[in-house]
Coordinates of N, CA and C and ligand atoms in Angstrom, one line a residue:
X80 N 81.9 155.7 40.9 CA 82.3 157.0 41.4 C 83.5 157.5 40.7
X81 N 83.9 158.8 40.7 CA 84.9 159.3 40.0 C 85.9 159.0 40.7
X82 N 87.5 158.8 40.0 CA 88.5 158.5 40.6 C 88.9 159.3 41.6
X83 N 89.9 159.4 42.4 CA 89.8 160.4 43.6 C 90.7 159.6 45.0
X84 N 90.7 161.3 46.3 CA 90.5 160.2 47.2 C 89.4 160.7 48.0
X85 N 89.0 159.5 48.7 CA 87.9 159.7 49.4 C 87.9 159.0 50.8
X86 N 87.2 160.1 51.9 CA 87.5 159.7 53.2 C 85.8 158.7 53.2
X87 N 86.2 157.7 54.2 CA 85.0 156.8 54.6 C 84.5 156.8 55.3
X88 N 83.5 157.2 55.8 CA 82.5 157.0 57.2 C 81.5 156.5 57.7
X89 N 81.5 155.2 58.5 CA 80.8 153.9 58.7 C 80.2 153.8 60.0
X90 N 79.0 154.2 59.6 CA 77.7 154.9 61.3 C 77.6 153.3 61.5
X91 N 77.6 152.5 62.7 CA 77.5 151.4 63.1 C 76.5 151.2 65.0
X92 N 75.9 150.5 65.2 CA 75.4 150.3 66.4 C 75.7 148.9 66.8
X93 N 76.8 149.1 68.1 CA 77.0 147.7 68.9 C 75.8 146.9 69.1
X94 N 76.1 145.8 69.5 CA 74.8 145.1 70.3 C 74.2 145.9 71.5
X95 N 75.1 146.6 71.9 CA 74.7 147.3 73.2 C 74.2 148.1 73.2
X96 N 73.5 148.8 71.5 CA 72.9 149.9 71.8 C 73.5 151.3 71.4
X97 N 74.9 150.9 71.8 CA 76.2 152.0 71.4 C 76.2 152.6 69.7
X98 N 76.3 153.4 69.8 CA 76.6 153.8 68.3 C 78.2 154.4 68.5
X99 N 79.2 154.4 66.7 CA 80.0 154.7 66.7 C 80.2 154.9 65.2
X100 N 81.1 155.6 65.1 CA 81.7 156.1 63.5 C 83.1 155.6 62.8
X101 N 83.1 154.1 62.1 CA 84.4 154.2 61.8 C 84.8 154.8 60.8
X102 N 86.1 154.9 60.7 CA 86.3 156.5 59.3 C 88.0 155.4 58.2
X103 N 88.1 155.9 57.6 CA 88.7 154.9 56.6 C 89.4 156.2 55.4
X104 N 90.1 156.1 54.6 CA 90.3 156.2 53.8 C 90.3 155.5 51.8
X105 N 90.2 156.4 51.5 CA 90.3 155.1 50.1 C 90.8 155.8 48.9
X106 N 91.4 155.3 47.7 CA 91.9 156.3 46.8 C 91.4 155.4 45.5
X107 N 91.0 155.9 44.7 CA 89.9 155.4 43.4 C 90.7 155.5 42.5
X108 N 91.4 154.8 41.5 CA 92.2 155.1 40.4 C 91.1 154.6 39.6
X109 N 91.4 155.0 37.9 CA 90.7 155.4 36.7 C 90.0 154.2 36.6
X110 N 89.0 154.3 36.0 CA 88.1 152.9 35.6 C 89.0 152.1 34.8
X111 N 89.1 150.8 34.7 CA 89.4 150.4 33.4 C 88.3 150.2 32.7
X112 N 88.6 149.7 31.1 CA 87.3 149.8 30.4 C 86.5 148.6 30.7
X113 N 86.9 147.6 31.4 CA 86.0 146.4 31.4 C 85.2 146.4 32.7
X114 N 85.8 147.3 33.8 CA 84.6 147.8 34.8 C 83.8 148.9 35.0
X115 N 83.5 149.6 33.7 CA 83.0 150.8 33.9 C 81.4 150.4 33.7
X116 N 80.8 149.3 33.4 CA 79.4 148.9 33.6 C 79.0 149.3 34.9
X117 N 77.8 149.5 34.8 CA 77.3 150.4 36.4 C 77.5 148.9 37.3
X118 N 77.6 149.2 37.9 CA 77.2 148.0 38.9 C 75.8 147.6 39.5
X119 N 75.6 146.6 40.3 CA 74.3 146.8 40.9 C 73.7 147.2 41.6
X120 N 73.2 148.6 42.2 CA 73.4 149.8 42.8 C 72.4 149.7 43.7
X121 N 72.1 149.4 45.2 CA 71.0 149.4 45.6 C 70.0 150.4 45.4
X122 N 68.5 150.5 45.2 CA 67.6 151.5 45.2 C 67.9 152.7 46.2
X123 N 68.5 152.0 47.8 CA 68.6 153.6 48.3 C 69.8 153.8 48.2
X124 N 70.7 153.6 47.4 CA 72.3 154.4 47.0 C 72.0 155.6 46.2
X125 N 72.2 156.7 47.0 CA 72.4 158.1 46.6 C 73.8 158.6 46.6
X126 N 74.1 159.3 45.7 CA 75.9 160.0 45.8 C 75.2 161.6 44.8
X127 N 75.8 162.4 45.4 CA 76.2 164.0 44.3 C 77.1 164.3 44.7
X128 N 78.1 165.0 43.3 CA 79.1 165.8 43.4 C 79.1 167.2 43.4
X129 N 79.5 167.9 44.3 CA 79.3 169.0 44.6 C 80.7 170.0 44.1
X130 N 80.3 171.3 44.4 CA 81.5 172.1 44.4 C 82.2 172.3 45.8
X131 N 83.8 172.2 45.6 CA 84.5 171.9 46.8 C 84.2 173.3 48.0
X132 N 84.7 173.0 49.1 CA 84.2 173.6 50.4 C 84.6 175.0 50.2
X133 N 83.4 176.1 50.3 CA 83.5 177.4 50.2 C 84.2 177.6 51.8
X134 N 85.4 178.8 51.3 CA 85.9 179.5 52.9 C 85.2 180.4 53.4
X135 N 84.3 181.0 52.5 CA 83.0 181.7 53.1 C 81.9 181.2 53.6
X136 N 81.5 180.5 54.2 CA 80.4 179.7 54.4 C 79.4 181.1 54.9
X137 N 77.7 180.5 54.4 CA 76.8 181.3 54.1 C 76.3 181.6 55.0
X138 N 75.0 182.3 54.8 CA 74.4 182.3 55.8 C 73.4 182.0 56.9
X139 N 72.4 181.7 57.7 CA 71.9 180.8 58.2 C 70.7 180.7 57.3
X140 N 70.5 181.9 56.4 CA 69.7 181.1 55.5 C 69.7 180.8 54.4
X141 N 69.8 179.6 53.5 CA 70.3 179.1 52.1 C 69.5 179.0 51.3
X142 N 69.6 178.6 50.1 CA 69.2 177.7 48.7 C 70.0 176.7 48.3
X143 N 69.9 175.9 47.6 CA 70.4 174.7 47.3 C 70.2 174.3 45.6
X144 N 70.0 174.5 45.1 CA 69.5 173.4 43.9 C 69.3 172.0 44.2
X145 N 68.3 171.1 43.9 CA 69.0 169.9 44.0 C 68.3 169.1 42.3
X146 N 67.8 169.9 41.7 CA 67.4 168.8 40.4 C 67.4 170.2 39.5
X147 N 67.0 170.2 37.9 CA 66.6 171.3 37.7 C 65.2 172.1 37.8
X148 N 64.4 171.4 38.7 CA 63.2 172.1 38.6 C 62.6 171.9 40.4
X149 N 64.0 171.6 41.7 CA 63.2 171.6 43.0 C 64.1 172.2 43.7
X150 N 64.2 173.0 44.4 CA 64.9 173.5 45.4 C 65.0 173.1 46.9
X151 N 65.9 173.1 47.6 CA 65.9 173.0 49.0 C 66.1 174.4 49.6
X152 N 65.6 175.0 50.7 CA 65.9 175.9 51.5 C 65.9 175.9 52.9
X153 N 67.3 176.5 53.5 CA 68.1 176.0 55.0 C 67.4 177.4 55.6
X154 N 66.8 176.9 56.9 CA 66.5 178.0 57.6 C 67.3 177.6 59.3
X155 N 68.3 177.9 59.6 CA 68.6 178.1 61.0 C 68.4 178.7 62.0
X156 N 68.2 178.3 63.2 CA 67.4 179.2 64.2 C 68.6 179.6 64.9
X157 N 68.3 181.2 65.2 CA 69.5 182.3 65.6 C 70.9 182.0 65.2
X158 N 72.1 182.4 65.8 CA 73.1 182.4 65.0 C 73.9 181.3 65.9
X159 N 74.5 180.5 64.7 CA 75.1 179.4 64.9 C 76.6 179.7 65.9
X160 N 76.5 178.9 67.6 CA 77.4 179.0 68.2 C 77.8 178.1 68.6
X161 N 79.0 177.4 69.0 CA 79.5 175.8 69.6 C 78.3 175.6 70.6
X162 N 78.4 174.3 71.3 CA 77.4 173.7 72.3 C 76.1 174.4 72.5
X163 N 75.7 175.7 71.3 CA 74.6 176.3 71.8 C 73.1 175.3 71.1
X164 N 72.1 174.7 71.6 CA 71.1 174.1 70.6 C 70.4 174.9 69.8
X165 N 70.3 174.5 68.7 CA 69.8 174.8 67.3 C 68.4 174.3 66.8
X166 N 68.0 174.5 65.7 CA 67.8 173.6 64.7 C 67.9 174.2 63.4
X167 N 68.0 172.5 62.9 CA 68.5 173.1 61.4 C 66.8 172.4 60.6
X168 N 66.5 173.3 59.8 CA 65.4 173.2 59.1 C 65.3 172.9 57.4
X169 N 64.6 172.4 57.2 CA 64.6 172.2 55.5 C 63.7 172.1 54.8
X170 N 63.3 172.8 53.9 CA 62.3 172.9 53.2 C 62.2 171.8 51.3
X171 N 61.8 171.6 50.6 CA 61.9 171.5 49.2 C 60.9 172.4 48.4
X172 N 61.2 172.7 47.6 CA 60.0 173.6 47.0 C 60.6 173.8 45.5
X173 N 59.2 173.7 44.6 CA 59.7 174.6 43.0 C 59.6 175.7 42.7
X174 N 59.7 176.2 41.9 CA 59.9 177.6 41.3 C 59.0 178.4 42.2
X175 N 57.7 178.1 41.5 CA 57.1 179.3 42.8 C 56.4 178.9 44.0
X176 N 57.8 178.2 44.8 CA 57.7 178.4 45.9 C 56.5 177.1 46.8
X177 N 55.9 176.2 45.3 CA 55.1 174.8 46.1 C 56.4 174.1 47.0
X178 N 55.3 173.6 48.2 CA 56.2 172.9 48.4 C 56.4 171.2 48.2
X179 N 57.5 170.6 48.1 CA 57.2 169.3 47.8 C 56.7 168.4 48.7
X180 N 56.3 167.2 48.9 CA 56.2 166.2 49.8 C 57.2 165.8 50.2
X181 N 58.0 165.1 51.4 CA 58.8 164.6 51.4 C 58.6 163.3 51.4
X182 N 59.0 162.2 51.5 CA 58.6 160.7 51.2 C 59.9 159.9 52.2
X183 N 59.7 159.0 52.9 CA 59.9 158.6 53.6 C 61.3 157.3 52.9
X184 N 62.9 158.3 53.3 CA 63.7 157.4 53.0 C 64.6 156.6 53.9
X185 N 64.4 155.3 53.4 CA 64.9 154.9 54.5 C 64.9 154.4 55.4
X186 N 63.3 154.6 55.7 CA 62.2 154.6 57.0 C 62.5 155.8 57.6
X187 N 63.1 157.5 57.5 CA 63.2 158.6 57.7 C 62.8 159.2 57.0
X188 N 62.5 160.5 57.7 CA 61.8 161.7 56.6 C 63.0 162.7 55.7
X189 N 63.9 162.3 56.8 CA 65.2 162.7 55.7 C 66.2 162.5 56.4
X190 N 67.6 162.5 56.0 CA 68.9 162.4 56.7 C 70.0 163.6 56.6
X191 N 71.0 163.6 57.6 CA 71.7 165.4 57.6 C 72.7 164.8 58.2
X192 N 73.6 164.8 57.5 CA 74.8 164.1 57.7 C 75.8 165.8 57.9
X193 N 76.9 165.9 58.7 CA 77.3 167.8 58.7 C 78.9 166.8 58.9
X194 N 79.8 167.8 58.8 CA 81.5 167.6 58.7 C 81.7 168.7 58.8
X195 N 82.9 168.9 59.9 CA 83.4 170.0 59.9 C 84.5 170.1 58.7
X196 N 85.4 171.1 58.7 CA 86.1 171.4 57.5 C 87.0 170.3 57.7
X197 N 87.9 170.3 59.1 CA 89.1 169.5 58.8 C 88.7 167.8 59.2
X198 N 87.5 167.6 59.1 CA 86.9 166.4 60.2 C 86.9 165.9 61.7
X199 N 87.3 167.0 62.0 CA 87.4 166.9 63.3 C 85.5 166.6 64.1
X200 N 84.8 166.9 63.1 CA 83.4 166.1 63.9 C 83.0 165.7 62.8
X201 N 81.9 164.9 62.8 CA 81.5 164.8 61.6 C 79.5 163.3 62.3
X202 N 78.6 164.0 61.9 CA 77.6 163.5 62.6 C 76.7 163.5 61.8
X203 N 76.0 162.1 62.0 CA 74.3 161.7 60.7 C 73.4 161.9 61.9
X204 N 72.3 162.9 61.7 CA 71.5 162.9 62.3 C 70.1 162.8 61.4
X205 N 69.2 162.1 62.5 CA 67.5 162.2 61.5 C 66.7 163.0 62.5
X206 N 65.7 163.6 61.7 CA 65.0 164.6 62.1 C 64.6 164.3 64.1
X207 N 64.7 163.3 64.3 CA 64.5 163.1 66.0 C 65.4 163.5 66.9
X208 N 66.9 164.2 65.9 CA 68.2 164.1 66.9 C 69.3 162.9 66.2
X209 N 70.2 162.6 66.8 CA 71.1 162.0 66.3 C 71.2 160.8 66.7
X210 N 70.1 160.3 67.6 CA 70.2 158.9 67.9 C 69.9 158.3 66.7
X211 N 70.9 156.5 67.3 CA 71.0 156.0 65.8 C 69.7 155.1 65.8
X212 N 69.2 154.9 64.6 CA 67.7 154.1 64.4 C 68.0 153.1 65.1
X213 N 69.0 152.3 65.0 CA 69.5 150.6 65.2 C 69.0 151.0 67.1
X214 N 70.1 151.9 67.9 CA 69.8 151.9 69.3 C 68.5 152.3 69.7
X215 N 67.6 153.2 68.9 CA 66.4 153.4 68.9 C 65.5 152.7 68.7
X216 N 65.4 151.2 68.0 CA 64.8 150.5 67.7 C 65.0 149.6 69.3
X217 N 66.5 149.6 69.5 CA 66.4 148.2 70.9 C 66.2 149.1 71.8
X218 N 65.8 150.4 72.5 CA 65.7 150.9 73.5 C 64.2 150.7 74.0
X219 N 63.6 151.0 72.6 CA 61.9 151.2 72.4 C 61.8 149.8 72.6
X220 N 62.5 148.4 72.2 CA 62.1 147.2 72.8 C 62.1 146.9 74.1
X221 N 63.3 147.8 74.6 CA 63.6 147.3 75.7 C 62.4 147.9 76.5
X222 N 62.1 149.1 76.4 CA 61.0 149.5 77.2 C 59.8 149.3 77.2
X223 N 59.4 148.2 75.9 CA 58.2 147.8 75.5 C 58.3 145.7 76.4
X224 N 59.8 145.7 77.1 CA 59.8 144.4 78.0 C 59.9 143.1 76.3
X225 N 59.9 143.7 75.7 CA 60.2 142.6 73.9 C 61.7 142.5 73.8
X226 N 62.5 143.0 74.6 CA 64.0 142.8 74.5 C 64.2 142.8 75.7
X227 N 65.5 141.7 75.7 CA 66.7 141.8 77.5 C 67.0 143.4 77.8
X228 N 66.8 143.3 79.0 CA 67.7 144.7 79.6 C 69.1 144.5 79.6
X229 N 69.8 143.2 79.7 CA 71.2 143.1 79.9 C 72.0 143.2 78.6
X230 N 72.9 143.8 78.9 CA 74.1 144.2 77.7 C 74.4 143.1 76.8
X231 N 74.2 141.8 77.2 CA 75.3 140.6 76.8 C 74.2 140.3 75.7
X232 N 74.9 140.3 74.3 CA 73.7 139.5 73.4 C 73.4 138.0 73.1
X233 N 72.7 137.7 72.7 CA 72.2 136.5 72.5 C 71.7 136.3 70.9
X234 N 71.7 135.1 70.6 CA 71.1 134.6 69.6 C 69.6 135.7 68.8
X235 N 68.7 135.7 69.8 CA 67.4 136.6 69.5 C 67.7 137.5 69.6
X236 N 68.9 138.5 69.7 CA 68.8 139.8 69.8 C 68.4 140.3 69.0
X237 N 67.7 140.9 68.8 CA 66.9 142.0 67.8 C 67.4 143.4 66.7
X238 N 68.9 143.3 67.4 CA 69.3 144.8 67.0 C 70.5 144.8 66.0
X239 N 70.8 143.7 65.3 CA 71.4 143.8 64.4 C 71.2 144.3 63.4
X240 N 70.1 144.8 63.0 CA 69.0 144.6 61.6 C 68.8 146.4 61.8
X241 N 68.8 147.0 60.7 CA 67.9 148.1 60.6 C 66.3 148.0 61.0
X242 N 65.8 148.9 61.3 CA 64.9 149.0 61.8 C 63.7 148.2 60.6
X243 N 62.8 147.4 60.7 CA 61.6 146.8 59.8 C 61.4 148.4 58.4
X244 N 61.5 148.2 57.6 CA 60.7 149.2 57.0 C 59.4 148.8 56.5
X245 N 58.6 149.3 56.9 CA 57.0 148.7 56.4 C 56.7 149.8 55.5
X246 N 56.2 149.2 54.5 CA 56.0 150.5 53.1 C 55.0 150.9 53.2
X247 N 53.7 150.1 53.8 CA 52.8 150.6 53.7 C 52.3 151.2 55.2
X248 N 53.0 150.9 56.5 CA 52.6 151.8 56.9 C 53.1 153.0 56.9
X249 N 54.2 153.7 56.1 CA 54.9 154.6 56.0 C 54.3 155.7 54.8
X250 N 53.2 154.6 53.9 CA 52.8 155.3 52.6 C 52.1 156.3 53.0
X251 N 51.3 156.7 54.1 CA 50.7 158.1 54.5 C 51.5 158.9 54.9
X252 N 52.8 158.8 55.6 CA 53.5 159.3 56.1 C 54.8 160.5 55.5
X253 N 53.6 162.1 55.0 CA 54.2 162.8 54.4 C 54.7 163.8 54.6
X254 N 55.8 164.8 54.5 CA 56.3 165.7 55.3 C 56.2 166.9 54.0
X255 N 56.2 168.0 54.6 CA 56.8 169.2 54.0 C 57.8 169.9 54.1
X256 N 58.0 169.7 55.5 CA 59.3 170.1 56.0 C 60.1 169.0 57.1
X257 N 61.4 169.2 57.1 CA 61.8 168.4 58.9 C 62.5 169.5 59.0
X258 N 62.8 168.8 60.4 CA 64.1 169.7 61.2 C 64.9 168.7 62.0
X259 N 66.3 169.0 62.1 CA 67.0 168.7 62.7 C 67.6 169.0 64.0
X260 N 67.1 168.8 65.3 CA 67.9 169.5 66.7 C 69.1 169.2 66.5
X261 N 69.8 169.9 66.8 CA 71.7 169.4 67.1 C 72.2 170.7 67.9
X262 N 73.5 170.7 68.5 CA 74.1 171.8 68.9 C 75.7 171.2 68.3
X263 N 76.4 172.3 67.8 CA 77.8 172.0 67.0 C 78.4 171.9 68.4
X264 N 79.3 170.8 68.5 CA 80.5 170.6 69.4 C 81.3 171.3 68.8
X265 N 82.0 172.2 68.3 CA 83.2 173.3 68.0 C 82.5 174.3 67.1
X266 N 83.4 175.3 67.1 CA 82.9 176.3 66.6 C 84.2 176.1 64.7
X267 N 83.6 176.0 63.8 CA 84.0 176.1 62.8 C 83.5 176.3 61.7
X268 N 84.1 175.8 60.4 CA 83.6 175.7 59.2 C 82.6 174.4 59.0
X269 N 81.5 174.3 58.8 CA 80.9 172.6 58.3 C 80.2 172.8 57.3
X270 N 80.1 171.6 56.9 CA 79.4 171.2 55.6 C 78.5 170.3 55.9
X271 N 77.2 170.6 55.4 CA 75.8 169.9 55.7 C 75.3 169.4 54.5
X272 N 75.1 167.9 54.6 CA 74.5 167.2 53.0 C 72.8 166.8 53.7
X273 N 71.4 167.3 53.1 CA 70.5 167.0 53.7 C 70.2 165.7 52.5
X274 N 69.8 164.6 52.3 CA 69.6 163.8 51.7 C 67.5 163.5 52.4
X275 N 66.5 163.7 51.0 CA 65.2 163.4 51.2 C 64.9 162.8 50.0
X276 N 63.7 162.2 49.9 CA 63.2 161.7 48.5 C 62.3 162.1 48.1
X277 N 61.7 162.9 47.0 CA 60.7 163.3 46.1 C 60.4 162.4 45.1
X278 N 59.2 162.5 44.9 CA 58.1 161.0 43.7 C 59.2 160.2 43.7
X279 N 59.5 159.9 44.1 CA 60.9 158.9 44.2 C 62.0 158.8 44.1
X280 N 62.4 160.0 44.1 CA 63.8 160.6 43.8 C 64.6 160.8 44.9
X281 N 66.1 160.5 44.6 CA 66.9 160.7 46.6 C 67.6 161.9 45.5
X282 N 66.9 162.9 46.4 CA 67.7 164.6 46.1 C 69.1 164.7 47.3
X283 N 69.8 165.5 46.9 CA 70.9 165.7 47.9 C 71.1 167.3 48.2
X284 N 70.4 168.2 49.3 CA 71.0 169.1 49.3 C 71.9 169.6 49.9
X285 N 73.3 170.7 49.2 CA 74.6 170.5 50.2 C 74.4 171.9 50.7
X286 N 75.0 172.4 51.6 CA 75.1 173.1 51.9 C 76.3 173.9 53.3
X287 N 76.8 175.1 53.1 CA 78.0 175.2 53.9 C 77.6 176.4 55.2
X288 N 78.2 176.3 56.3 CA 77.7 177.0 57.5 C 79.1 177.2 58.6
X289 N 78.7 178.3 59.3 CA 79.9 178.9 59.9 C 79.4 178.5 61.3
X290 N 79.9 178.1 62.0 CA 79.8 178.3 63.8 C 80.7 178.9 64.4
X291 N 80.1 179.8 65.3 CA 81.0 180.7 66.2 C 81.4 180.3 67.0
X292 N 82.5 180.6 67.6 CA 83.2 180.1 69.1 C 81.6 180.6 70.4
X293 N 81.7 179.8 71.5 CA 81.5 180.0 72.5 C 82.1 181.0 73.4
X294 N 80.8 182.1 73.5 CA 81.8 182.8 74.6 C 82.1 184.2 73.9
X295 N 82.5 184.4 72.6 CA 82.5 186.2 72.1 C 81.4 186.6 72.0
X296 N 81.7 188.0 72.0 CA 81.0 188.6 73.3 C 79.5 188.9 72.2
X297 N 79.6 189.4 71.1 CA 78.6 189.3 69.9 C 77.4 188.6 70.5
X298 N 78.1 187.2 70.5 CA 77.1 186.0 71.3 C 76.6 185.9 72.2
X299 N 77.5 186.7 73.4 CA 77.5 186.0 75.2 C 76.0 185.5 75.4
X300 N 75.5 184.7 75.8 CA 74.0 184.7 76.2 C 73.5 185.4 77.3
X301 N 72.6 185.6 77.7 CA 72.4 186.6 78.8 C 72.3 186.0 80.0
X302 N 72.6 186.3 81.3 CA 72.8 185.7 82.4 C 74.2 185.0 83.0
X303 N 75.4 185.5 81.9 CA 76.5 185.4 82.2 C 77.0 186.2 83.1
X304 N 76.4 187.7 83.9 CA 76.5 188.0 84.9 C 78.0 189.2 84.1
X305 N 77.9 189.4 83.3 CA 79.0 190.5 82.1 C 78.4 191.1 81.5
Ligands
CU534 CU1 70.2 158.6 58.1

């Protein structure tokens, strides 16, 4: 990665099911010459560098570049307001407008990580909502009676591990589009990174969005009795 500094953000699931975010800092000084050999980079390690955070953020509906020959396109449903539900939508497509397959990274059809400007939120969601795979995986055990109901873990607990990825049962499993439900907890500036994979490629589309406060009047929703 380029020298720099850079904030860290580490999506984790307790045994309990709990998900949480720990955040870190870190500051990169210059390569020397005897570590600049790539390292050994897992297959799903994706990184793009983008241009820094526009103060105009766009509008609910975008373009993206993400290679020279595929695009991403953001389509949001009505106008983005704090606590109001959404979804955020994503397309890939080339020039005239085919669209791509999506391909299953991860064991997801894609990932949408958003940050507010000053980080004051900052959330990975996959196209089912924001629950984390890890608690998703022990909930569905627990309800399937293949996992304890009780909090306290054990030896067999199941939930340490990412979820199984089975390749082949995933190899039918092709998208053209996802979407993402969410509603923004504050109304501000954020920045949305959609990360999917094409013929085997992890594309990154970025992209920047404005949310409105809750409550002006532009907005009000109906039945506020005003
Ligand atoms: Cu993800």
């Amino acid at each position: 990665m380029p020298s720099g500094n850079y904030r860290v953000y580490a999506d984790l699931t307790y045994e309990t099911g709990f998900s949480d975010t720990l955040t870190a800092t870190v500051q990169l000084s210059e390569p020397s010459v005897a570590s600049t050999a790539a390292g050994a980079a897992d297959a799903d390690d994706a990184w793009r560098i983008s241009a820094s955070f526009t103060n105009a953020p766009g509008a609910t509906k975008q373009t993206a570049a993400l290679s020279p020959t595929l695009w991403m396109d953001m389509t949001v449903e009505g106008p983005l307001v704090e606590n109001r539900d959404t979804r955020l939508r994503f397309k890939v497509r080339d020039v005239i407008l085919r669209p791509a397959k999506l391909e299953h990274y991860m064991g997801m059809a894609g990932h949408l990580i958003l940050r507010r400007e000053d980080g004051a939120v900052f959330t990975h969601l996959h196209p089912s909502g924001s629950f984390s795979m890890a608690a998703q995986q022990l909930f569905e055990l627990r309800s399937e009676g293949k996992a304890p109901l009780k909090v306290a873990s054990s030896k067999d607990d199941p939930i340490c591990k990412l979820p199984a990825f089975d390749a082949s049962a995933s190899a039918g499993m092709e998208h053209q589009d996802i979407a993402f439900p969410y509603a923004f907890p504050k109304a501000g500036a954020y920045r949305l990174w959609v990360q999917v994979k094409v013929r085997g490629e992890i594309l990154t589309g970025v992209f920047d969005v404005s949310v409105a406060p809750a409550g002006t009047k532009r907005y009000a929703s109906a039945g506020t009795g005003r």
